[in-house]
mmCIF file of N, CA, C and O in Angstrom:
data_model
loop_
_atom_site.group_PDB
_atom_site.id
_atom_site.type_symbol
_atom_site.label_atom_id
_atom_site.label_comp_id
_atom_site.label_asym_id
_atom_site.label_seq_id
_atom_site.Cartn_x
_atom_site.Cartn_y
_atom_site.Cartn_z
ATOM 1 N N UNK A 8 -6.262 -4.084 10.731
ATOM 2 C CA UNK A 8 -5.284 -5.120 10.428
ATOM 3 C C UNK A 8 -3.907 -4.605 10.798
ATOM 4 O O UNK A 8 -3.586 -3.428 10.639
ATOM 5 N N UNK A 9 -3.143 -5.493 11.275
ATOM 6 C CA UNK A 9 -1.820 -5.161 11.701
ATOM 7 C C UNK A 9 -1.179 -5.053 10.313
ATOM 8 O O UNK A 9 -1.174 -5.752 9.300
ATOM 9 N N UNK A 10 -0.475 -3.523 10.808
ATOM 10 C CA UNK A 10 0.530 -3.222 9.924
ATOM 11 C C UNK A 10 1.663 -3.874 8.863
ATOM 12 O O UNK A 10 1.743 -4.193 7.677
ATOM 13 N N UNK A 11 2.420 -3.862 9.984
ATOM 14 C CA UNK A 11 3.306 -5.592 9.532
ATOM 15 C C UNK A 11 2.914 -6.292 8.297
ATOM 16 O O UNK A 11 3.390 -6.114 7.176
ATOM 17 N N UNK A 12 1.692 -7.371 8.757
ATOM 18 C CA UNK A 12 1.133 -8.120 7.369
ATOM 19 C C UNK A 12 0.885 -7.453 6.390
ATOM 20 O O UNK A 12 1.054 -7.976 5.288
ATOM 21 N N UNK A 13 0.347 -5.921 6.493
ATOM 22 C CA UNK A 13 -0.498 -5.400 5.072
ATOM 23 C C UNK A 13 1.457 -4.985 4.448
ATOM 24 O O UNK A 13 1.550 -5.188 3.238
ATOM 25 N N UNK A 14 2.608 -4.567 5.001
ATOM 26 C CA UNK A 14 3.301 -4.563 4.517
ATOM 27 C C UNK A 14 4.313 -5.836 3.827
ATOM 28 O O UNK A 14 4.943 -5.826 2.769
ATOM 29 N N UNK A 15 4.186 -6.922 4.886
ATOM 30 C CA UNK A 15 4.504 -8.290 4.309
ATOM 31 C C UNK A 15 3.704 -8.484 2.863
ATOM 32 O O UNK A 15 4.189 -8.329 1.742
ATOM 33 N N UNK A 16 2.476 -8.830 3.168
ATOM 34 C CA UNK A 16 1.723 -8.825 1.743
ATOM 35 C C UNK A 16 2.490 -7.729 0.362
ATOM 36 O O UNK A 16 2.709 -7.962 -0.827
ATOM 37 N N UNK A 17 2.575 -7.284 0.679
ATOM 38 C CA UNK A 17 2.575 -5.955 0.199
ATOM 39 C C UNK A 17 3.797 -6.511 -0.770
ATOM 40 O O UNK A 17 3.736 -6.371 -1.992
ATOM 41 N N UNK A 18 4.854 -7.121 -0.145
ATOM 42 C CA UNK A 18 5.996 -6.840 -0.906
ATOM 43 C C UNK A 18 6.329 -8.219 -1.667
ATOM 44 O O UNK A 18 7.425 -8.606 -2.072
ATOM 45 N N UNK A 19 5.137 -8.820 -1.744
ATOM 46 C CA UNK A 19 5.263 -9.473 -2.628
ATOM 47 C C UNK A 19 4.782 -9.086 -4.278
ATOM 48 O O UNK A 19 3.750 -8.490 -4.588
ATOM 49 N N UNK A 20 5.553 -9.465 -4.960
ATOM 50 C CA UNK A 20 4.979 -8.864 -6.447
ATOM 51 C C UNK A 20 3.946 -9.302 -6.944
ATOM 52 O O UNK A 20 3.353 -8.462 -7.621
ATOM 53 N N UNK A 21 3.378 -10.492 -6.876
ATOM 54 C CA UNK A 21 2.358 -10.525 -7.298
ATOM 55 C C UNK A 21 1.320 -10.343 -6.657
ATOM 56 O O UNK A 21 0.233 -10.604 -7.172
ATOM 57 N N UNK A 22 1.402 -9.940 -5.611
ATOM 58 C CA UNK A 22 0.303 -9.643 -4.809
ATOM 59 C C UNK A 22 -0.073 -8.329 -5.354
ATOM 60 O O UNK A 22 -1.200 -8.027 -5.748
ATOM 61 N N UNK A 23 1.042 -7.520 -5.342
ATOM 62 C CA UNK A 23 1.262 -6.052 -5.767
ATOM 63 C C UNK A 23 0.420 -6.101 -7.288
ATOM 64 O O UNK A 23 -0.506 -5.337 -7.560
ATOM 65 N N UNK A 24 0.869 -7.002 -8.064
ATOM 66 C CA UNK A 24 -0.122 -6.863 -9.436
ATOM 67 C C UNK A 24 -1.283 -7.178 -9.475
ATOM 68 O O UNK A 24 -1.704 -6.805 -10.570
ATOM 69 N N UNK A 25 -2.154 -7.710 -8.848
ATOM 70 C CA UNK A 25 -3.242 -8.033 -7.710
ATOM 71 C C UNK A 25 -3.968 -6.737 -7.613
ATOM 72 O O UNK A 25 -4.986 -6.259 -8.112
ATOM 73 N N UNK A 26 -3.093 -6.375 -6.817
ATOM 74 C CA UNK A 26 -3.980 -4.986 -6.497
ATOM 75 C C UNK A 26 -3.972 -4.260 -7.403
ATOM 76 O O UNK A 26 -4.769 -3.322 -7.402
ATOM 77 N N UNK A 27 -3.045 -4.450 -8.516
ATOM 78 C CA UNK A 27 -2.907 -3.161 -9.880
ATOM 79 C C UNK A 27 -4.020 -3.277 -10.404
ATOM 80 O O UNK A 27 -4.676 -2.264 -10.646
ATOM 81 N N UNK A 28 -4.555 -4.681 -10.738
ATOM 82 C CA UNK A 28 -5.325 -5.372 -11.285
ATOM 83 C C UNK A 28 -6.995 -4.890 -10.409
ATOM 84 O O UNK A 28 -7.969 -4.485 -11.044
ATOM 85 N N UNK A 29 -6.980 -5.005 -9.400
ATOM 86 C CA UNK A 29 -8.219 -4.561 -8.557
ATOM 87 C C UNK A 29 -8.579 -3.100 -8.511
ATOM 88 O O UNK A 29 -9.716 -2.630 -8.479
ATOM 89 N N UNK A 30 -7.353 -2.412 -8.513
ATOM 90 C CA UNK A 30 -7.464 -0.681 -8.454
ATOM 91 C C UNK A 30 -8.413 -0.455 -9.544
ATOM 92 O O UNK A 30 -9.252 0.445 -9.556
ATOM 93 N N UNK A 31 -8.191 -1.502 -10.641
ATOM 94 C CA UNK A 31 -9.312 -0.588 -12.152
ATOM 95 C C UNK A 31 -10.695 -1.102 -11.901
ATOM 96 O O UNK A 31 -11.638 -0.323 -12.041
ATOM 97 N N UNK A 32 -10.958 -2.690 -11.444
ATOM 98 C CA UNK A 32 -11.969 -2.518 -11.209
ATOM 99 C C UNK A 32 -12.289 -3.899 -10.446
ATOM 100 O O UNK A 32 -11.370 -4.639 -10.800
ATOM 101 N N UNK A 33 -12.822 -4.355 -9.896
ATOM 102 C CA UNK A 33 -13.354 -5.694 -8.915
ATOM 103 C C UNK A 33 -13.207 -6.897 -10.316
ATOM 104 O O UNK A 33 -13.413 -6.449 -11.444
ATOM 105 N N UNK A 34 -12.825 -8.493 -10.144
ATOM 106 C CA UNK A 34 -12.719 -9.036 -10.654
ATOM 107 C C UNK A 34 -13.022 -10.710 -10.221
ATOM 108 O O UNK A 34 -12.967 -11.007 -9.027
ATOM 109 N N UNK A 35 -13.230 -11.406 -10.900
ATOM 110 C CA UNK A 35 -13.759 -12.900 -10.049
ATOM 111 C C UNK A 35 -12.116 -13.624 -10.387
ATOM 112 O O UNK A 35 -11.207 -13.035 -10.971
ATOM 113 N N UNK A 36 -12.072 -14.818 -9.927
ATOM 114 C CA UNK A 36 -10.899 -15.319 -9.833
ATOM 115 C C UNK A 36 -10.326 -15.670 -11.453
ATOM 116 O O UNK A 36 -9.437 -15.001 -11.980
ATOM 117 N N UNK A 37 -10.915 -16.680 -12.034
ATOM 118 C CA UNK A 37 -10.613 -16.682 -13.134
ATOM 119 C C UNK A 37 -10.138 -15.375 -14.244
ATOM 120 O O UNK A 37 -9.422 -15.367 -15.246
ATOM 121 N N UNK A 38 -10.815 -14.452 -13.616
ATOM 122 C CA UNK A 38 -10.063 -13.124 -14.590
ATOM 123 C C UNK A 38 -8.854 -12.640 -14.096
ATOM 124 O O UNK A 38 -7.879 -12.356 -14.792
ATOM 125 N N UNK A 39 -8.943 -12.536 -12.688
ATOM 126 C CA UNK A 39 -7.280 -12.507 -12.347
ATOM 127 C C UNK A 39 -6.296 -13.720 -12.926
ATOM 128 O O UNK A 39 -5.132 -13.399 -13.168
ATOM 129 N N UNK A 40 -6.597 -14.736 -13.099
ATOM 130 C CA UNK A 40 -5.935 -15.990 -13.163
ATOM 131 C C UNK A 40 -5.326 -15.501 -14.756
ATOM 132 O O UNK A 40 -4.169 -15.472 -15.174
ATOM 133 N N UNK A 41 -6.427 -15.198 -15.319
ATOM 134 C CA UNK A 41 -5.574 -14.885 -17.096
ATOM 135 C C UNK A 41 -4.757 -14.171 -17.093
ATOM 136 O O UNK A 41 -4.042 -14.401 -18.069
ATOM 137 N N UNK A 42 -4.247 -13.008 -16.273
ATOM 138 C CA UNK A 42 -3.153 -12.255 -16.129
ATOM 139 C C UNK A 42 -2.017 -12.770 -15.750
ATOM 140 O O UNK A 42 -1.253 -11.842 -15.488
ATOM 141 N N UNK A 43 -1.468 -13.898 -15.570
ATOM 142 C CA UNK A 43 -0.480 -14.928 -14.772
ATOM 143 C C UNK A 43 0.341 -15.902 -15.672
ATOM 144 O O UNK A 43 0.086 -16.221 -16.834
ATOM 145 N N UNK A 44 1.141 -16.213 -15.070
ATOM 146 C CA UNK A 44 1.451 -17.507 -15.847
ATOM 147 C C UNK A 44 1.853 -18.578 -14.971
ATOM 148 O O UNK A 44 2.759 -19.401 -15.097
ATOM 149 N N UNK A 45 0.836 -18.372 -13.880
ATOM 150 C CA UNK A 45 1.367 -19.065 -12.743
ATOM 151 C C UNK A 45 -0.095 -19.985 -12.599
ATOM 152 O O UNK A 45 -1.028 -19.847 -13.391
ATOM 153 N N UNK A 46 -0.117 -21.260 -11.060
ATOM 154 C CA UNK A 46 -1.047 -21.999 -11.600
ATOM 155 C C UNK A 46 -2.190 -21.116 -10.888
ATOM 156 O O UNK A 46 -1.886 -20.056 -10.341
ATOM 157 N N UNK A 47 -3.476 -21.574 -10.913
ATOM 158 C CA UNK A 47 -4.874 -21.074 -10.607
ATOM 159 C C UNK A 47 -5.109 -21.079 -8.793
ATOM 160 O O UNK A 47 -5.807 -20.287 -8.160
ATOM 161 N N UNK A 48 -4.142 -22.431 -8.143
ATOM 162 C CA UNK A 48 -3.916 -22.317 -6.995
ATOM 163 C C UNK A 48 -3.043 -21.617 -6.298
ATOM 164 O O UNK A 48 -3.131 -21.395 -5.090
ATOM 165 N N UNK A 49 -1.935 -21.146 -7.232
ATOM 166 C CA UNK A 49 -0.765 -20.108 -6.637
ATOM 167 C C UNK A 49 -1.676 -19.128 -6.784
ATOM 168 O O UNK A 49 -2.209 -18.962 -5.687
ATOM 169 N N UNK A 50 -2.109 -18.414 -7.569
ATOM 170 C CA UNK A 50 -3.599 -17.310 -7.402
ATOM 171 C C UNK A 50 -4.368 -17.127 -6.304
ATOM 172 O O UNK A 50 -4.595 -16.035 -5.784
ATOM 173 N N UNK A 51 -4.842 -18.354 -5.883
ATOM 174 C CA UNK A 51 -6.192 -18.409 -5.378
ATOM 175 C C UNK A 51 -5.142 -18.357 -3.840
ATOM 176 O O UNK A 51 -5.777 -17.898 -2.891
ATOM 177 N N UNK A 52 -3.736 -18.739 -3.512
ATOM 178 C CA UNK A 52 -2.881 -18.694 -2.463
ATOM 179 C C UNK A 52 -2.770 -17.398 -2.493
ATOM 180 O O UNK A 52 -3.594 -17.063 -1.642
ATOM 181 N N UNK A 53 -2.321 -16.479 -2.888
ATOM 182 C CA UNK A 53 -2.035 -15.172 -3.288
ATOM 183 C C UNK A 53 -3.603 -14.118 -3.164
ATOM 184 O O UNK A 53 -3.580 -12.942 -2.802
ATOM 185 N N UNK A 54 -4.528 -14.677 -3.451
ATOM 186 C CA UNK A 54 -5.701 -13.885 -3.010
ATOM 187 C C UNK A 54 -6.443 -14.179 -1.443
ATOM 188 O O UNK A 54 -7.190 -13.487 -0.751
ATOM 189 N N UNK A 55 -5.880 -15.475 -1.268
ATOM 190 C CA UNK A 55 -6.036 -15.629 0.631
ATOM 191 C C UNK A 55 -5.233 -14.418 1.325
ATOM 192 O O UNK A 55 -5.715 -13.645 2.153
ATOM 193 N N UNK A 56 -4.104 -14.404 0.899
ATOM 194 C CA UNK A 56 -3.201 -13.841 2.108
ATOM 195 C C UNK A 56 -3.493 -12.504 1.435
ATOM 196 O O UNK A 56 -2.725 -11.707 1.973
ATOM 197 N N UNK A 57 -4.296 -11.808 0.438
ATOM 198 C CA UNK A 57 -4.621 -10.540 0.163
ATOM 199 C C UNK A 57 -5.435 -10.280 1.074
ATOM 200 O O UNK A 57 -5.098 -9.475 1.943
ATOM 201 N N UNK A 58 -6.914 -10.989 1.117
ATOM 202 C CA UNK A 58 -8.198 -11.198 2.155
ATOM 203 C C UNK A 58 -7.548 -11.107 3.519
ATOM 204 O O UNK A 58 -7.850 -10.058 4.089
ATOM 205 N N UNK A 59 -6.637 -12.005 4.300
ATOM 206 C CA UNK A 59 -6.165 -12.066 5.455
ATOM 207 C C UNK A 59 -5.488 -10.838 5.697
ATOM 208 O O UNK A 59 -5.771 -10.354 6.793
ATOM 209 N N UNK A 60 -4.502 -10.042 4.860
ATOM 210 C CA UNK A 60 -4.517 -9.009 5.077
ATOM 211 C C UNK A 60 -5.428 -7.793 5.301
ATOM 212 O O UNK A 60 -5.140 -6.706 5.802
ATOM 213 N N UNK A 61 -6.725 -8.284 4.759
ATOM 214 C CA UNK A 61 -7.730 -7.042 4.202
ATOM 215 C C UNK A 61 -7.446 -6.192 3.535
ATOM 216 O O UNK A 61 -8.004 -5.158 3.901
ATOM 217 N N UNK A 62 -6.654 -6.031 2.448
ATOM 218 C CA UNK A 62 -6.244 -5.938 1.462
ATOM 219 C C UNK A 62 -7.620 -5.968 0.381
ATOM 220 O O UNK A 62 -8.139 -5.140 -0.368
ATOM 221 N N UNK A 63 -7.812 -6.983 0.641
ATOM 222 C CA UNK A 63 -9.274 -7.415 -0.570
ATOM 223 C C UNK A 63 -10.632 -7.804 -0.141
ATOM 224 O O UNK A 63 -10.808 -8.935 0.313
ATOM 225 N N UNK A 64 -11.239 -7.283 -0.206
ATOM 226 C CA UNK A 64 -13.162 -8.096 -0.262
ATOM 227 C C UNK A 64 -13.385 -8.932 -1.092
ATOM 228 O O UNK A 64 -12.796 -8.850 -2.170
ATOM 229 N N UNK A 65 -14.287 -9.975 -0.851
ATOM 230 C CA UNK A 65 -14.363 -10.849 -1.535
ATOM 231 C C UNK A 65 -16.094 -11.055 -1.228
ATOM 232 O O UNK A 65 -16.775 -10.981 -0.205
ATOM 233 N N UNK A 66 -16.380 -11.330 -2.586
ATOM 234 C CA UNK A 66 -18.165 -11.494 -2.484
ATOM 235 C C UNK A 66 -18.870 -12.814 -3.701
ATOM 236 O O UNK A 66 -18.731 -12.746 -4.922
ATOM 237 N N UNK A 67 -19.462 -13.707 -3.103
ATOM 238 C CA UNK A 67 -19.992 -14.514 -4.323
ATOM 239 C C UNK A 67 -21.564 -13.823 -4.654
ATOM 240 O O UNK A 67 -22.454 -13.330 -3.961
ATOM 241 N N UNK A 68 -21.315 -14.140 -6.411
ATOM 242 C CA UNK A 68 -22.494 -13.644 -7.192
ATOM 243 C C UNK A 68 -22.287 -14.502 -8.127
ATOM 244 O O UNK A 68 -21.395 -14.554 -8.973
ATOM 245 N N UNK A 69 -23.718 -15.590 -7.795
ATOM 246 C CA UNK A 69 -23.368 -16.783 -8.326
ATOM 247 C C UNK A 69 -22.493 -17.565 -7.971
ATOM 248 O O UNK A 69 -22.075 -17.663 -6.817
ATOM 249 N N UNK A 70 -22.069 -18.298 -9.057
ATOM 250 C CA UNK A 70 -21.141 -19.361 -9.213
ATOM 251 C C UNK A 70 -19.429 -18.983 -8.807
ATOM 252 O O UNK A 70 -18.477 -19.634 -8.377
ATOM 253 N N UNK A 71 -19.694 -17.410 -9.256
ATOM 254 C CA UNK A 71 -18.216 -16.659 -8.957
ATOM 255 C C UNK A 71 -18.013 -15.781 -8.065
ATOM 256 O O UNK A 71 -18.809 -14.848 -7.954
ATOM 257 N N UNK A 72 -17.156 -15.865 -7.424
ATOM 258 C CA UNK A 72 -16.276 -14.827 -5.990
ATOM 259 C C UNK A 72 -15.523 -13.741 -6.759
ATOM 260 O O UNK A 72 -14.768 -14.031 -7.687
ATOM 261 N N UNK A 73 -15.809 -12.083 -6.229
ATOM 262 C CA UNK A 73 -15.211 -11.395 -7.007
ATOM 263 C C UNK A 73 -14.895 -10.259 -6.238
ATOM 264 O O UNK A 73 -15.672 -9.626 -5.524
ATOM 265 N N UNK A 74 -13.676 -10.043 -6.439
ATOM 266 C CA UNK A 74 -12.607 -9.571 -5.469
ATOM 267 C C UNK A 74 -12.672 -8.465 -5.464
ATOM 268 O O UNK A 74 -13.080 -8.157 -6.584
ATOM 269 N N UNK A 75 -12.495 -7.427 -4.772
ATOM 270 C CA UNK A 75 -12.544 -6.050 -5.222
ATOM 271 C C UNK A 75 -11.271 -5.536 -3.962
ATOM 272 O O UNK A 75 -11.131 -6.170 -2.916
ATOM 273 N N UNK A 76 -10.273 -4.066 -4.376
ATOM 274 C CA UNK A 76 -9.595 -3.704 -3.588
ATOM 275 C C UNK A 76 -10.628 -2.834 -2.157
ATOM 276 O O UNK A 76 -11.587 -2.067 -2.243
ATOM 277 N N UNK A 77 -10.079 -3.248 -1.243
ATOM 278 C CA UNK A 77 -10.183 -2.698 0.046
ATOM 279 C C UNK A 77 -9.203 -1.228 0.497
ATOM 280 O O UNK A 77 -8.298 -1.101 1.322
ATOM 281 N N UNK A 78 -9.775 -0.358 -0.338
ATOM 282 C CA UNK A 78 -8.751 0.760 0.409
ATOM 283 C C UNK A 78 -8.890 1.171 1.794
ATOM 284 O O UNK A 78 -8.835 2.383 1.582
ATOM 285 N N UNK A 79 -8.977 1.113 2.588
ATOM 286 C CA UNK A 79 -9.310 1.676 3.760
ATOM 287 C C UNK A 79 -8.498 1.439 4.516
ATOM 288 O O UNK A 79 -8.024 2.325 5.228
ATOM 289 N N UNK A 80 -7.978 -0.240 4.596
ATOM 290 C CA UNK A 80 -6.826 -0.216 4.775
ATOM 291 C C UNK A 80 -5.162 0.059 4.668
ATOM 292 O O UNK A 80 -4.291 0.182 5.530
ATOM 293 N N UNK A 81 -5.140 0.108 2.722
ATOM 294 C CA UNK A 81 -4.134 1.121 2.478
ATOM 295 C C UNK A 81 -4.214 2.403 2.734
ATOM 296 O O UNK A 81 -3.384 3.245 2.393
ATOM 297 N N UNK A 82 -5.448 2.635 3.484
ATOM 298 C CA UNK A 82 -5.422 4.614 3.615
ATOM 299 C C UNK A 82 -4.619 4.422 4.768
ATOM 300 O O UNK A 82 -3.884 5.388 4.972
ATOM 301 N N UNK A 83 -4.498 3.403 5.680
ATOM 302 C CA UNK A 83 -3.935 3.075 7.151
ATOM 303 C C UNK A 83 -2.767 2.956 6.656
ATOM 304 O O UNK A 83 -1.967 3.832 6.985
ATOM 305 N N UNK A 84 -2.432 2.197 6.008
ATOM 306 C CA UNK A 84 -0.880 2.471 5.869
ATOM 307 C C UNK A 84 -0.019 3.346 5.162
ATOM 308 O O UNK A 84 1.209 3.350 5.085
ATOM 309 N N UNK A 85 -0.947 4.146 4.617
ATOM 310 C CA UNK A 85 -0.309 5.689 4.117
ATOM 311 C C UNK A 85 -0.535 6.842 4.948
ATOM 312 O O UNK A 85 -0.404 8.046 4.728
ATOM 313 N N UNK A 86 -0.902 6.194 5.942
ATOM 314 C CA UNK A 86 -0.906 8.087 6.730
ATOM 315 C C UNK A 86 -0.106 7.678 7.758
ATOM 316 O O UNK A 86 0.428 8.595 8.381
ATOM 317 N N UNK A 87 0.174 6.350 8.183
ATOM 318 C CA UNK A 87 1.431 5.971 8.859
ATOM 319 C C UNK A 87 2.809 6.373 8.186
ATOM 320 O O UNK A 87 3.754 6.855 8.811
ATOM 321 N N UNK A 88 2.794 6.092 6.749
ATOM 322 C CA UNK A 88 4.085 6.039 6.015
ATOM 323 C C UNK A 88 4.082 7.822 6.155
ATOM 324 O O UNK A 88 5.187 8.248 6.493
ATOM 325 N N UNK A 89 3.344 8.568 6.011
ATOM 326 C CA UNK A 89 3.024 9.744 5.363
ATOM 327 C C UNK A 89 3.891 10.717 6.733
ATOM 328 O O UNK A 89 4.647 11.689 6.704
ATOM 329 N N UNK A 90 3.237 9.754 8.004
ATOM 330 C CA UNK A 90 3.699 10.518 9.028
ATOM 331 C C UNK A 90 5.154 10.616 9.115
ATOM 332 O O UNK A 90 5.720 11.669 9.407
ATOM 333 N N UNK A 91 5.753 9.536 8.866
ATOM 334 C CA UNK A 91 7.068 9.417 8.565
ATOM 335 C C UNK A 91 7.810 10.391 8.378
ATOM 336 O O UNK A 91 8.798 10.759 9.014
ATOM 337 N N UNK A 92 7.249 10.873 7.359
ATOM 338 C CA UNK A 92 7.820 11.802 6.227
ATOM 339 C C UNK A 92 7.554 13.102 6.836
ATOM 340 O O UNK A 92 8.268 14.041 6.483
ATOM 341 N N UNK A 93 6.456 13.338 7.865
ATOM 342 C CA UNK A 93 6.467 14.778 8.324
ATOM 343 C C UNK A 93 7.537 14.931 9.440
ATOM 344 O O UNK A 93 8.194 15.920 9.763
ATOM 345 N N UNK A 94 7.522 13.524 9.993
ATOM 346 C CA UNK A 94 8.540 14.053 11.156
ATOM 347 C C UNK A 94 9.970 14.499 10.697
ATOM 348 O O UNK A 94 10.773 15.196 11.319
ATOM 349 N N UNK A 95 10.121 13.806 9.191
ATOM 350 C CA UNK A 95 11.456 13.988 9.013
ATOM 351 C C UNK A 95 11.790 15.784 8.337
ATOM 352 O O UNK A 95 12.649 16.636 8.562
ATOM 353 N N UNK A 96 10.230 15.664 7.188
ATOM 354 C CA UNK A 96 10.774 16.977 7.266
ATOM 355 C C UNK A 96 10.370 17.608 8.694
ATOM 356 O O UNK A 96 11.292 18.411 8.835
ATOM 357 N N UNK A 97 9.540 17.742 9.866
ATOM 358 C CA UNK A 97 9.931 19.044 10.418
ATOM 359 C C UNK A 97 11.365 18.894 11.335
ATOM 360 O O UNK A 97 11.824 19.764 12.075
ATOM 361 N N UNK A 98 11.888 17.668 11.100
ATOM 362 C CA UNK A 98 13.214 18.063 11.786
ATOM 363 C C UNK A 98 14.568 18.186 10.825
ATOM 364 O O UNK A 98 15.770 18.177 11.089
ATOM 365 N N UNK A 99 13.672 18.326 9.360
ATOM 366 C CA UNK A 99 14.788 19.069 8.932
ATOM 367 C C UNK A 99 14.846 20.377 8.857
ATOM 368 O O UNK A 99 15.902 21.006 8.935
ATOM 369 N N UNK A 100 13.538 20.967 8.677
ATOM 370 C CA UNK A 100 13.150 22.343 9.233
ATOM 371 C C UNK A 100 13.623 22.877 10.005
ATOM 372 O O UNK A 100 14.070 23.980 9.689
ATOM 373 N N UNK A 101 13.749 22.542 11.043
ATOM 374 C CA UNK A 101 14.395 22.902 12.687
ATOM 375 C C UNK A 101 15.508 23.058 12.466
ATOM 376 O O UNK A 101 16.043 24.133 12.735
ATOM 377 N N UNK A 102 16.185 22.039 11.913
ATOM 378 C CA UNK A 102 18.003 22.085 11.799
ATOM 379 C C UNK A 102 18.088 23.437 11.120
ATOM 380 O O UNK A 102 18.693 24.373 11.644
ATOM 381 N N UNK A 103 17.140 23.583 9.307
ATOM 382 C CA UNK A 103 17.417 24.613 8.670
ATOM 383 C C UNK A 103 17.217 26.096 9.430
ATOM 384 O O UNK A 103 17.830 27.112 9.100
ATOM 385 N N UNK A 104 16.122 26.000 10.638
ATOM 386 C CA UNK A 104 16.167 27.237 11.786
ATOM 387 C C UNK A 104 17.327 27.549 12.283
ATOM 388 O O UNK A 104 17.886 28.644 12.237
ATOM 389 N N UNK A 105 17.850 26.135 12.979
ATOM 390 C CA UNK A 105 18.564 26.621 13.714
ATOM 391 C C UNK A 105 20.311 26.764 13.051
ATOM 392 O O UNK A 105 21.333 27.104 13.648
ATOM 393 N N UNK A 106 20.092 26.314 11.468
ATOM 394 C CA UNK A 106 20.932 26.979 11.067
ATOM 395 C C UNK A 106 21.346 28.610 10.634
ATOM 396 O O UNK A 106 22.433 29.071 10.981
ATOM 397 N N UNK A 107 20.485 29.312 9.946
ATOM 398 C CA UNK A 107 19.866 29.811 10.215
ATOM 399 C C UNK A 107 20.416 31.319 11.234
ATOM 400 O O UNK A 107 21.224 32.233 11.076
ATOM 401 N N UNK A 108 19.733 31.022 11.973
ATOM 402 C CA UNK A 108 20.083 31.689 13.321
ATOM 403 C C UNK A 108 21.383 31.541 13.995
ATOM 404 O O UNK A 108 21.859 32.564 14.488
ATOM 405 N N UNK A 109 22.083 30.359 14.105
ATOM 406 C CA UNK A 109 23.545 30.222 14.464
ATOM 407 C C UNK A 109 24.713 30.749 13.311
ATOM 408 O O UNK A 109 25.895 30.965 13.581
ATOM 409 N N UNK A 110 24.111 30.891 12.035
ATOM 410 C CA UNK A 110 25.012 31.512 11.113
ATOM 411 C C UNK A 110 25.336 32.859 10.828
ATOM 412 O O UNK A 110 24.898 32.862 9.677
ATOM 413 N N UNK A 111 25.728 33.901 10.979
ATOM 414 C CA UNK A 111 26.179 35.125 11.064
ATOM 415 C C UNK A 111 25.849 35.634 9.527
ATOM 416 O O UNK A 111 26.588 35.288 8.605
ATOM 417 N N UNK A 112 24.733 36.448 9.314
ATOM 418 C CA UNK A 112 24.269 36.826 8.152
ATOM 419 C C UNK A 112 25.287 38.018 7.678
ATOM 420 O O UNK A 112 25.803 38.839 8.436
ATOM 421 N N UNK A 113 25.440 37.946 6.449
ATOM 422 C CA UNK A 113 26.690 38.814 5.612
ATOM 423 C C UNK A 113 26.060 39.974 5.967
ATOM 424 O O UNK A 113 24.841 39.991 6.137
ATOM 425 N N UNK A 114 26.948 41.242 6.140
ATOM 426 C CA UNK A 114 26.576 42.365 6.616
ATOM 427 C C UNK A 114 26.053 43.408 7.896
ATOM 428 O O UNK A 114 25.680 44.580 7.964
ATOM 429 N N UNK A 115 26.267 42.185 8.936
ATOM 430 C CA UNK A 115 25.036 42.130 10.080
ATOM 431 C C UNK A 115 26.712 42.259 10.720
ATOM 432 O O UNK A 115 27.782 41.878 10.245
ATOM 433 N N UNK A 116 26.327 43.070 12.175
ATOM 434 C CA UNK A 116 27.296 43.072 12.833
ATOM 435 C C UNK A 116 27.034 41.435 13.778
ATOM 436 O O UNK A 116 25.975 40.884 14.078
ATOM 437 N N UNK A 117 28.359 41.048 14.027
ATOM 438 C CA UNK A 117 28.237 39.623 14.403
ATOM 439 C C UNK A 117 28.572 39.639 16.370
ATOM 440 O O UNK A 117 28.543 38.587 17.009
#
């Protein structure tokens, strides 16, 4: 899934409580719905664009559809974010080298 959307999704809040809600354990719609105070179709809108993201699985058993989180895709967008973070530290690393080395250590003939 493109990036982008799983972060669009993402930054919506209730989507975000969604997934808080899925992290503990898979749930059918109506049990997400009691956590809300919003209507059953703003829900059931809010668990489409989770699915379209892939964000969420969705499976009927019985009468009820029950959602469960999809990590695999947030593992995709944390080792993207993650990379981020290495490039920045190793180029702060580098700077701290090449500070470092351009600075004239106390005692050292210069």
């Amino acid at each position: 899934m493109a990036l982008q959307t799983v972060l669009k999704t993402c930054a919506d809040p209730i989507n975000r409580q969604i997934l808080d809600l899925l992290r503990v354990s898979p749930l059918n719609a109506g049990e997400i719905c009691s956590h809300f105070s919003v209507s059953n179709g703003a829900i059931s809108q809010h668990l489409n664009a989770l699915k379209e993201a892939g964000l969420v699985r969705s499976q009927r058993e019985g009468r009820y559809i029950i959602y469960e989180l999809n990590t695999s895709v947030l593992e995709e967008a944390l080792v993207w974010m993650q990379s981020l973070y290495a490039r920045k530290d190793e180029k702060n690393e580098a700077k701290s080298q090449s500070a470092l080395i351009s600075t004239p250590q106390e005692g050292l003939p210069k």
